Amino acid sequence: MSKRGYSEKGRKPDLEYQYSKIEEEGKEEEEEENSPIPEVAAVVSNKDDPKTPVLTFRFWLMAVAFSIFLSFFNQFFWFRTKPMTISTLVIELLTFPIGKFMADVLPPGPLNPGPFNIKEHVLIALTANCAAGTAYAVDVIVIQRVYYGQNFGFLANFLLILCTQMLGFGMAGVLRRYLVYPAAMVWPGNLVQVALFDTLHKEEDLAPGQWTRFRFFLVAATVMFFYHWLPGFLFPVLSSIAWICWIKPDNLVLSQLTGAGGLGFGAISLDWNNIVSFLGSPLIVPWWAQVNIAIGFFLVAWVMVPIAYYANLWEAKKYPILTARLFRENGHKYEPTMVLSDNVLDQSKYDAYGPLRISTFFALTYGIGFAGLASMITHTWLYHRHKLVAQWKQSRVHAEDIHHKLMQAYPEVPDWWYATLFISMTVIAIITCEVWDYKLPWWGVLLAILLSAIFALPVGLIQAITNQQPGLNVITEYVIGYILPGYPIANVTFKTLGYISMTQAMSFTSDLKLGHYMKIPPRAMFWAQLLGTSIAGLVNLLTANWLLNSQEGICDTNEAFSCPSVNTFYSASVIWGVISPHRMFGPSSIYNSINFFFLIGFLLPIPFYYLNKHSPNSWLEYVHIPVILSATGAYHFTNWLTVGFIFQFFARRYYPDWHMRFTYVMSAAFDTGVAFMVLASFLLFTMRDVEMADWWGTRTDLCPLEGEPYYPIAPDPLSTA
């Protein structure tokens, strides 16, 4: 039996929007519509009061205060050897009692227009969310000062942060027609947020003995808070139980295949933080998308990689089976400084030191990434071109589902607001790169923005439906590395403009969809997003400058501030900017065949599209090649898929009422419990350098050979030891 708004199999949402007449209310006969997507209909209210105050004094005070706090805290601990992040979820929970308190104590009037309402709360959280992430351009600024001996000054740094963080905002103005208004663009992650806000603010009509969502949330969050002390502090082995490897830990092949630091066959994780670390919560991703991810994961990690490794493809056995580290031909660590002179590649040093080598898993990951990006273009054209054209025409004259209809009560943000912001940020980016010596010419800036704009819609379509976001970091490094080899700062600047602009566009668009669900006035959303992003950029830079000026040996010899993220970013600048893709993937490289993945990915969606047209309403309609090609990982994926099967397949099919009522609340509760446990652990123990006493449950050497190469490493002739 088909479900309303779904195909006959009842899993994947149809993209044709259906409306249903439910009941007649009041003296006038009117249709009470709901979303055609059952998960949305179960969580998102189809009622609204346009008179609810939003931009209140409480909003401005808490939005500014928590944006400053969040951006400072996350940027400060981003530099730390043991990073710590406070999520927006924590802010949502902290601001709720504060808002209630202010509503009780402030005098009625402009400072207190009435009870603290859900729209104020959502807008505060959205503002803080724009300030939660550390600006990616800070990486560029730090490696310039620490590794390349450059400092362009405060103005250049601030303008670089500003334009890279806000270019995506302008793109979101165009994307809203395709990714916010249509009912089929669900953005599953937002349903968790909606469930949390409703849990905090709304009373429910309950059957006798039935739990409220708020009670369920409190119990689940509390249980997770106390439970997570086990894998998070007292018993870390629970995070990765490689039980097969423990049977014979001195067997190299068994360790490589079953160790958590290897391919993780059969490895179990009882750590929620570990399970969600790569793909987000499995409780919110549709089951059909999880099946696609499972297919891609098993084909790559459990078929292609073992065959390639033990067949010694690309001299694989010289290196560990699963690692992102960089190697020399002899298996020893690759030191980028050994091939540089004045931060530029020295060809004679490079010839003497030898080419860069990476693990076969890492190389195949690059190839699958290339294929995934190419497949997004083909998939979007084949499956969505007609709908996108129709959506463009329809969005100006027709309403979509009930939520879009309710949003007609509010003035929309004019297109020229977004266009002005986009053009001004583009101009600022060009001026910044031309006036200061970033080595990136004006056409390089435009090319980076063009790449971001081209991929924004395909990536958005995938994320809006599956909650998975393919990245552009590798392709941007690849493109500019070929065009401008030998210029590391130009490379990372191009990557930041291309990759982060798209990422920010997705973040802004996701927030717009959350505002759409919660009926937040669009113009209030616009100013709130601008506010949070501007505060974050300024505070991020001030915090970074303070630490760079006050901490001696930061990101180098300083043990407390070793900046693990910066070191990775610097290595990427050397690989792609200094050594360049031509040496890594060119005709003379052993990895040259990786380039064929572009062609494979481009062609792969075509046969499935035509097979689906020939056999409609079959399993073929669930095949999503870009999602399949986005799945490269290790044992985290198997545990993620197991949890997803329990909730998105079993519970959804056999306990649909419970699933619709509590699954998204449970996801928010688990995230909340973990967040507060990690925060408490950091404040109580990490800041005081207190560690758990050593015992079997804290050991990290239970599978000691999991990260070892198949062939023993010979002594390094260049070693000075």
CSV table of N, CA and C in Angstrom, one decimal, residues 178-288:
chain,number,residue,atom,x,y,z
A,178,TYR,N,15.2,26.2,-5.6
A,178,TYR,CA,15.3,24.7,-5.9
A,178,TYR,C,15.5,23.9,-4.7
A,179,LEU,N,16.0,24.5,-3.6
A,179,LEU,CA,16.4,23.6,-2.5
A,179,LEU,C,15.7,24.0,-1.2
A,180,VAL,N,14.9,25.1,-1.2
A,180,VAL,CA,14.1,25.5,0.0
A,180,VAL,C,12.6,25.4,-0.2
A,181,TYR,N,12.1,26.0,-1.3
A,181,TYR,CA,10.7,26.0,-1.5
A,181,TYR,C,10.1,24.6,-1.8
A,182,PRO,N,10.7,23.7,-2.6
A,182,PRO,CA,10.1,22.5,-3.0
A,182,PRO,C,9.9,21.6,-1.7
A,183,ALA,N,8.8,20.9,-1.6
A,183,ALA,CA,8.5,20.0,-0.5
A,183,ALA,C,9.5,18.8,-0.5
A,184,ALA,N,9.9,18.4,-1.7
A,184,ALA,CA,10.7,17.2,-1.7
A,184,ALA,C,12.1,17.4,-1.2
A,185,MET,N,12.5,18.7,-1.1
A,185,MET,CA,13.8,19.0,-0.6
A,185,MET,C,13.7,19.1,0.9
A,186,VAL,N,13.9,17.9,1.6
A,186,VAL,CA,13.5,17.7,3.0
A,186,VAL,C,14.6,18.3,3.9
A,187,TRP,N,15.9,18.2,3.6
A,187,TRP,CA,17.0,18.5,4.5
A,187,TRP,C,16.8,17.8,5.8
A,188,PRO,N,17.0,16.4,5.8
A,188,PRO,CA,16.7,15.6,7.0
A,188,PRO,C,17.3,16.1,8.3
A,189,GLY,N,18.5,16.7,8.2
A,189,GLY,CA,19.1,17.2,9.5
A,189,GLY,C,18.3,18.2,10.2
A,190,ASN,N,17.6,19.0,9.4
A,190,ASN,CA,16.7,20.1,10.0
A,190,ASN,C,15.6,19.5,10.8
A,191,LEU,N,15.1,18.3,10.5
A,191,LEU,CA,14.0,17.7,11.2
A,191,LEU,C,14.4,17.4,12.6
A,192,VAL,N,15.6,17.1,12.9
A,192,VAL,CA,16.1,17.0,14.3
A,192,VAL,C,16.0,18.3,15.0
A,193,GLN,N,16.4,19.4,14.4
A,193,GLN,CA,16.3,20.7,15.0
A,193,GLN,C,14.8,21.1,15.3
A,194,VAL,N,14.0,20.8,14.3
A,194,VAL,CA,12.5,21.1,14.5
A,194,VAL,C,12.0,20.3,15.7
A,195,ALA,N,12.3,19.0,15.7
A,195,ALA,CA,11.8,18.2,16.8
A,195,ALA,C,12.3,18.7,18.2
A,196,LEU,N,13.5,19.2,18.2
A,196,LEU,CA,14.1,19.7,19.5
A,196,LEU,C,13.3,21.0,19.9
A,197,PHE,N,13.2,21.9,19.0
A,197,PHE,CA,12.5,23.2,19.3
A,197,PHE,C,11.0,22.9,19.7
A,198,ASP,N,10.4,22.0,19.0
A,198,ASP,CA,9.0,21.7,19.4
A,198,ASP,C,8.9,21.0,20.8
A,199,THR,N,9.9,20.2,21.0
A,199,THR,CA,10.0,19.5,22.3
A,199,THR,C,10.1,20.5,23.4
A,200,LEU,N,10.8,21.5,23.2
A,200,LEU,CA,11.1,22.5,24.3
A,200,LEU,C,9.9,23.5,24.5
A,201,HIS,N,9.2,23.8,23.4
A,201,HIS,CA,8.2,24.9,23.4
A,201,HIS,C,6.8,24.5,23.4
A,202,LYS,N,6.4,23.3,22.8
A,202,LYS,CA,5.0,23.1,22.5
A,202,LYS,C,4.5,22.0,23.4
A,203,GLU,N,3.2,22.2,23.9
A,203,GLU,CA,2.5,21.2,24.6
A,203,GLU,C,1.9,20.2,23.6
A,204,GLU,N,1.7,19.0,24.1
A,204,GLU,CA,1.1,17.9,23.2
A,204,GLU,C,-0.2,17.4,23.8
A,205,ASP,N,-1.0,16.9,22.9
A,205,ASP,CA,-2.2,16.2,23.2
A,205,ASP,C,-1.8,14.7,23.3
A,206,LEU,N,-1.9,14.1,24.5
A,206,LEU,CA,-1.4,12.8,24.8
A,206,LEU,C,-2.5,11.8,25.1
A,207,ALA,N,-2.3,10.6,24.7
A,207,ALA,CA,-3.1,9.5,25.1
A,207,ALA,C,-2.7,9.1,26.6
A,208,PRO,N,-3.6,8.5,27.3
A,208,PRO,CA,-3.3,8.0,28.7
A,208,PRO,C,-2.0,7.2,28.7
A,209,GLY,N,-1.0,7.6,29.6
A,209,GLY,CA,0.2,6.9,29.7
A,209,GLY,C,1.3,7.2,28.7
A,210,GLN,N,0.9,8.0,27.7
A,210,GLN,CA,1.9,8.3,26.6
A,210,GLN,C,2.9,9.4,27.1
A,211,TRP,N,4.2,9.1,26.8
A,211,TRP,CA,5.2,10.1,27.1
A,211,TRP,C,5.2,11.3,26.2
A,212,THR,N,5.5,12.5,26.8
A,212,THR,CA,5.7,13.6,25.9
A,212,THR,C,7.1,13.5,25.3
A,213,ARG,N,7.2,14.3,24.2
A,213,ARG,CA,8.6,14.3,23.5
A,213,ARG,C,9.6,14.9,24.4
A,214,PHE,N,9.2,15.9,25.2
A,214,PHE,CA,10.2,16.5,26.1
A,214,PHE,C,10.7,15.5,27.2
A,215,ARG,N,9.8,14.8,27.7
A,215,ARG,CA,10.2,13.8,28.7
A,215,ARG,C,11.1,12.7,28.1
A,216,PHE,N,10.7,12.3,26.9
A,216,PHE,CA,11.6,11.3,26.2
A,216,PHE,C,13.0,11.9,25.9
A,217,PHE,N,13.0,13.2,25.5
A,217,PHE,CA,14.3,13.8,25.2
A,217,PHE,C,15.1,13.9,26.5
A,218,LEU,N,14.5,14.3,27.6
A,218,LEU,CA,15.3,14.4,28.8
A,218,LEU,C,15.9,13.1,29.3
A,219,VAL,N,15.1,12.1,29.2
A,219,VAL,CA,15.5,10.7,29.6
A,219,VAL,C,16.6,10.2,28.7
A,220,ALA,N,16.4,10.3,27.4
A,220,ALA,CA,17.4,9.9,26.4
A,220,ALA,C,18.7,10.6,26.5
A,221,ALA,N,18.6,12.0,26.7
A,221,ALA,CA,19.9,12.8,26.8
A,221,ALA,C,20.6,12.5,28.1
A,222,THR,N,19.9,12.3,29.2
A,222,THR,CA,20.5,12.0,30.5
A,222,THR,C,21.2,10.6,30.4
A,223,VAL,N,20.5,9.6,29.8
A,223,VAL,CA,21.1,8.3,29.7
A,223,VAL,C,22.4,8.3,28.9
A,224,MET,N,22.3,9.1,27.8
A,224,MET,CA,23.5,9.2,26.9
A,224,MET,C,24.6,9.9,27.6
A,225,PHE,N,24.3,11.0,28.4
A,225,PHE,CA,25.3,11.7,29.1
A,225,PHE,C,26.1,10.8,30.0
A,226,PHE,N,25.4,10.0,30.8
A,226,PHE,CA,26.1,9.1,31.8
A,226,PHE,C,26.8,7.9,31.0
A,227,TYR,N,26.1,7.4,30.0
A,227,TYR,CA,26.7,6.3,29.3
A,227,TYR,C,28.0,6.6,28.6
A,228,HIS,N,28.0,7.9,28.0
A,228,HIS,CA,29.2,8.2,27.2
A,228,HIS,C,30.4,8.4,28.0
A,229,TRP,N,30.3,8.4,29.4
A,229,TRP,CA,31.5,8.4,30.2
A,229,TRP,C,32.3,7.1,30.0
A,230,LEU,N,31.6,6.1,29.6
A,230,LEU,CA,32.3,4.8,29.4
A,230,LEU,C,33.2,4.8,28.2
A,231,PRO,N,32.7,5.0,26.9
A,231,PRO,CA,33.6,5.0,25.8
A,231,PRO,C,34.4,6.3,25.7
A,232,GLY,N,33.9,7.4,26.3
A,232,GLY,CA,34.5,8.7,26.2
A,232,GLY,C,35.6,9.0,27.2
A,233,PHE,N,35.7,8.2,28.3
A,233,PHE,CA,36.7,8.4,29.3
A,233,PHE,C,37.1,7.2,30.1
A,234,LEU,N,36.2,6.4,30.6
A,234,LEU,CA,36.5,5.3,31.5
A,234,LEU,C,36.9,4.1,30.7
A,235,PHE,N,36.4,3.8,29.6
A,235,PHE,CA,36.5,2.5,28.9
A,235,PHE,C,36.6,2.8,27.4
A,236,PRO,N,37.7,3.4,26.9
A,236,PRO,CA,37.8,3.9,25.5
A,236,PRO,C,37.8,2.7,24.5
A,237,VAL,N,38.1,1.5,25.0
A,237,VAL,CA,38.1,0.4,24.0
A,237,VAL,C,36.8,0.1,23.4
A,238,LEU,N,35.7,0.6,24.1
A,238,LEU,CA,34.4,0.4,23.6
A,238,LEU,C,34.1,1.2,22.3
A,239,SER,N,35.0,2.2,22.0
A,239,SER,CA,34.9,2.9,20.8
A,239,SER,C,35.2,2.1,19.6
A,240,SER,N,36.1,1.1,19.7
A,240,SER,CA,36.5,0.3,18.6
A,240,SER,C,36.9,-1.1,19.0
A,241,ILE,N,35.9,-1.9,19.0
A,241,ILE,CA,36.1,-3.3,19.5
A,241,ILE,C,36.4,-4.2,18.3
A,242,ALA,N,37.7,-4.3,18.0
A,242,ALA,CA,38.2,-5.1,16.9
A,242,ALA,C,38.4,-6.5,17.4
A,243,TRP,N,37.3,-7.2,17.7
A,243,TRP,CA,37.4,-8.5,18.4
A,243,TRP,C,38.0,-9.6,17.5
A,244,ILE,N,37.8,-9.5,16.2
A,244,ILE,CA,38.5,-10.5,15.3
A,244,ILE,C,40.0,-10.4,15.4
A,245,CYS,N,40.5,-9.2,15.4
A,245,CYS,CA,41.9,-9.0,15.4
A,245,CYS,C,42.5,-9.5,16.8
A,246,TRP,N,41.7,-9.3,17.8
A,246,TRP,CA,42.2,-9.8,19.2
A,246,TRP,C,42.4,-11.3,19.2
A,247,ILE,N,41.8,-12.0,18.3
A,247,ILE,CA,41.9,-13.5,18.3
A,247,ILE,C,43.4,-13.8,18.1
A,248,LYS,N,44.0,-13.2,17.1
A,248,LYS,CA,45.4,-13.4,16.8
A,248,LYS,C,46.1,-12.1,16.4
A,249,PRO,N,46.4,-11.3,17.4
A,249,PRO,CA,46.9,-9.9,17.1
A,249,PRO,C,48.3,-9.9,16.5
A,250,ASP,N,49.0,-11.0,16.4
A,250,ASP,CA,50.3,-11.0,15.8
A,250,ASP,C,50.3,-11.4,14.3
A,251,ASN,N,49.0,-11.6,13.8
A,251,ASN,CA,48.9,-11.9,12.4
A,251,ASN,C,48.7,-10.6,11.6
A,252,LEU,N,49.6,-10.3,10.7
A,252,LEU,CA,49.7,-9.0,10.1
A,252,LEU,C,48.4,-8.8,9.2
A,253,VAL,N,48.1,-9.8,8.3
A,253,VAL,CA,47.0,-9.7,7.4
A,253,VAL,C,45.7,-9.6,8.1
A,254,LEU,N,45.5,-10.4,9.2
A,254,LEU,CA,44.3,-10.3,10.0
A,254,LEU,C,44.2,-8.9,10.6
A,255,SER,N,45.3,-8.4,11.1
A,255,SER,CA,45.2,-7.1,11.7
A,255,SER,C,44.9,-6.0,10.7
A,256,GLN,N,45.5,-6.0,9.5
A,256,GLN,CA,45.2,-5.0,8.5
A,256,GLN,C,43.7,-5.1,8.1
A,257,LEU,N,43.1,-6.3,8.0
A,257,LEU,CA,41.8,-6.4,7.5
A,257,LEU,C,40.7,-6.1,8.6
A,258,THR,N,41.0,-6.5,9.9
A,258,THR,CA,40.0,-6.4,10.9
A,258,THR,C,40.3,-5.4,12.0
A,259,GLY,N,41.5,-4.8,12.0
A,259,GLY,CA,41.8,-3.8,13.0
A,259,GLY,C,41.0,-2.5,12.8
A,260,ALA,N,40.7,-1.8,13.8
A,260,ALA,CA,40.0,-0.5,13.7
A,260,ALA,C,40.9,0.5,12.9
A,261,GLY,N,42.2,0.4,13.0
A,261,GLY,CA,43.1,1.2,12.2
A,261,GLY,C,43.4,0.7,10.9
A,262,GLY,N,42.8,-0.5,10.5
A,262,GLY,CA,42.8,-1.0,9.2
A,262,GLY,C,41.5,-0.9,8.5
A,263,LEU,N,41.0,-1.9,7.9
A,263,LEU,CA,39.8,-1.9,7.2
A,263,LEU,C,38.6,-2.2,8.1
A,264,GLY,N,38.8,-2.7,9.3
A,264,GLY,CA,37.8,-2.8,10.3
A,264,GLY,C,36.7,-3.9,10.0
A,265,PHE,N,37.1,-5.0,9.3
A,265,PHE,CA,36.1,-6.0,9.1
A,265,PHE,C,35.6,-6.5,10.4
A,266,GLY,N,34.3,-6.4,10.7
A,266,GLY,CA,33.7,-6.9,11.9
A,266,GLY,C,33.9,-6.1,13.2
A,267,ALA,N,34.6,-4.9,13.0
A,267,ALA,CA,34.9,-4.1,14.2
A,267,ALA,C,33.6,-3.4,14.7
A,268,ILE,N,33.4,-3.3,16.0
A,268,ILE,CA,32.2,-2.8,16.6
A,268,ILE,C,32.5,-1.6,17.4
A,269,SER,N,31.6,-0.6,17.3
A,269,SER,CA,31.8,0.6,18.0
A,269,SER,C,30.5,0.8,18.9
A,270,LEU,N,30.7,1.1,20.2
A,270,LEU,CA,29.6,1.4,21.1
A,270,LEU,C,29.7,2.8,21.5
A,271,ASP,N,30.2,3.7,20.7
A,271,ASP,CA,30.5,5.1,21.0
A,271,ASP,C,29.7,5.9,20.0
A,272,TRP,N,28.6,6.5,20.4
A,272,TRP,CA,27.8,7.3,19.5
A,272,TRP,C,28.6,8.4,18.8
A,273,ASN,N,29.5,9.1,19.5
A,273,ASN,CA,30.3,10.1,18.9
A,273,ASN,C,31.1,9.5,17.7
A,274,ASN,N,31.6,8.3,17.9
A,274,ASN,CA,32.4,7.6,16.9
A,274,ASN,C,31.5,7.3,15.7
A,275,ILE,N,30.3,6.8,16.0
A,275,ILE,CA,29.4,6.3,14.9
A,275,ILE,C,29.0,7.5,14.0
A,276,VAL,N,28.8,8.6,14.6
A,276,VAL,CA,28.2,9.8,13.8
A,276,VAL,C,29.4,10.7,13.2
A,277,SER,N,30.6,10.3,13.5
A,277,SER,CA,31.7,11.3,13.2
A,277,SER,C,31.9,11.5,11.7
A,278,PHE,N,31.6,10.6,10.9
A,278,PHE,CA,31.9,10.7,9.4
A,278,PHE,C,30.6,11.1,8.6
A,279,LEU,N,29.5,10.5,8.9
A,279,LEU,CA,28.3,10.7,8.1
A,279,LEU,C,27.1,11.4,8.8
A,280,GLY,N,27.4,11.8,10.0
A,280,GLY,CA,26.3,12.4,10.8
A,280,GLY,C,25.4,11.3,11.4
A,281,SER,N,24.2,11.7,11.9
A,281,SER,CA,23.4,10.8,12.6
A,281,SER,C,22.7,9.8,11.6
A,282,PRO,N,22.8,8.5,11.8
A,282,PRO,CA,22.1,7.5,11.0
A,282,PRO,C,20.6,7.5,11.2
A,283,LEU,N,20.1,8.2,12.2
A,283,LEU,CA,18.7,8.2,12.6
A,283,LEU,C,17.9,9.1,11.6
A,284,ILE,N,18.6,9.9,10.8
A,284,ILE,CA,17.9,10.9,10.0
A,284,ILE,C,18.1,10.7,8.5
A,285,VAL,N,19.0,9.9,8.1
A,285,VAL,CA,19.3,9.6,6.7
A,285,VAL,C,18.3,8.6,6.2
A,286,PRO,N,17.5,8.8,5.1
A,286,PRO,CA,16.6,7.9,4.6
A,286,PRO,C,17.2,6.5,4.3
A,287,TRP,N,16.5,5.4,4.5
A,287,TRP,CA,17.1,4.1,4.3
A,287,TRP,C,17.6,3.9,2.9
A,288,TRP,N,16.8,4.3,1.9
A,288,TRP,CA,17.3,4.1,0.5
A,288,TRP,C,18.6,4.7,0.3
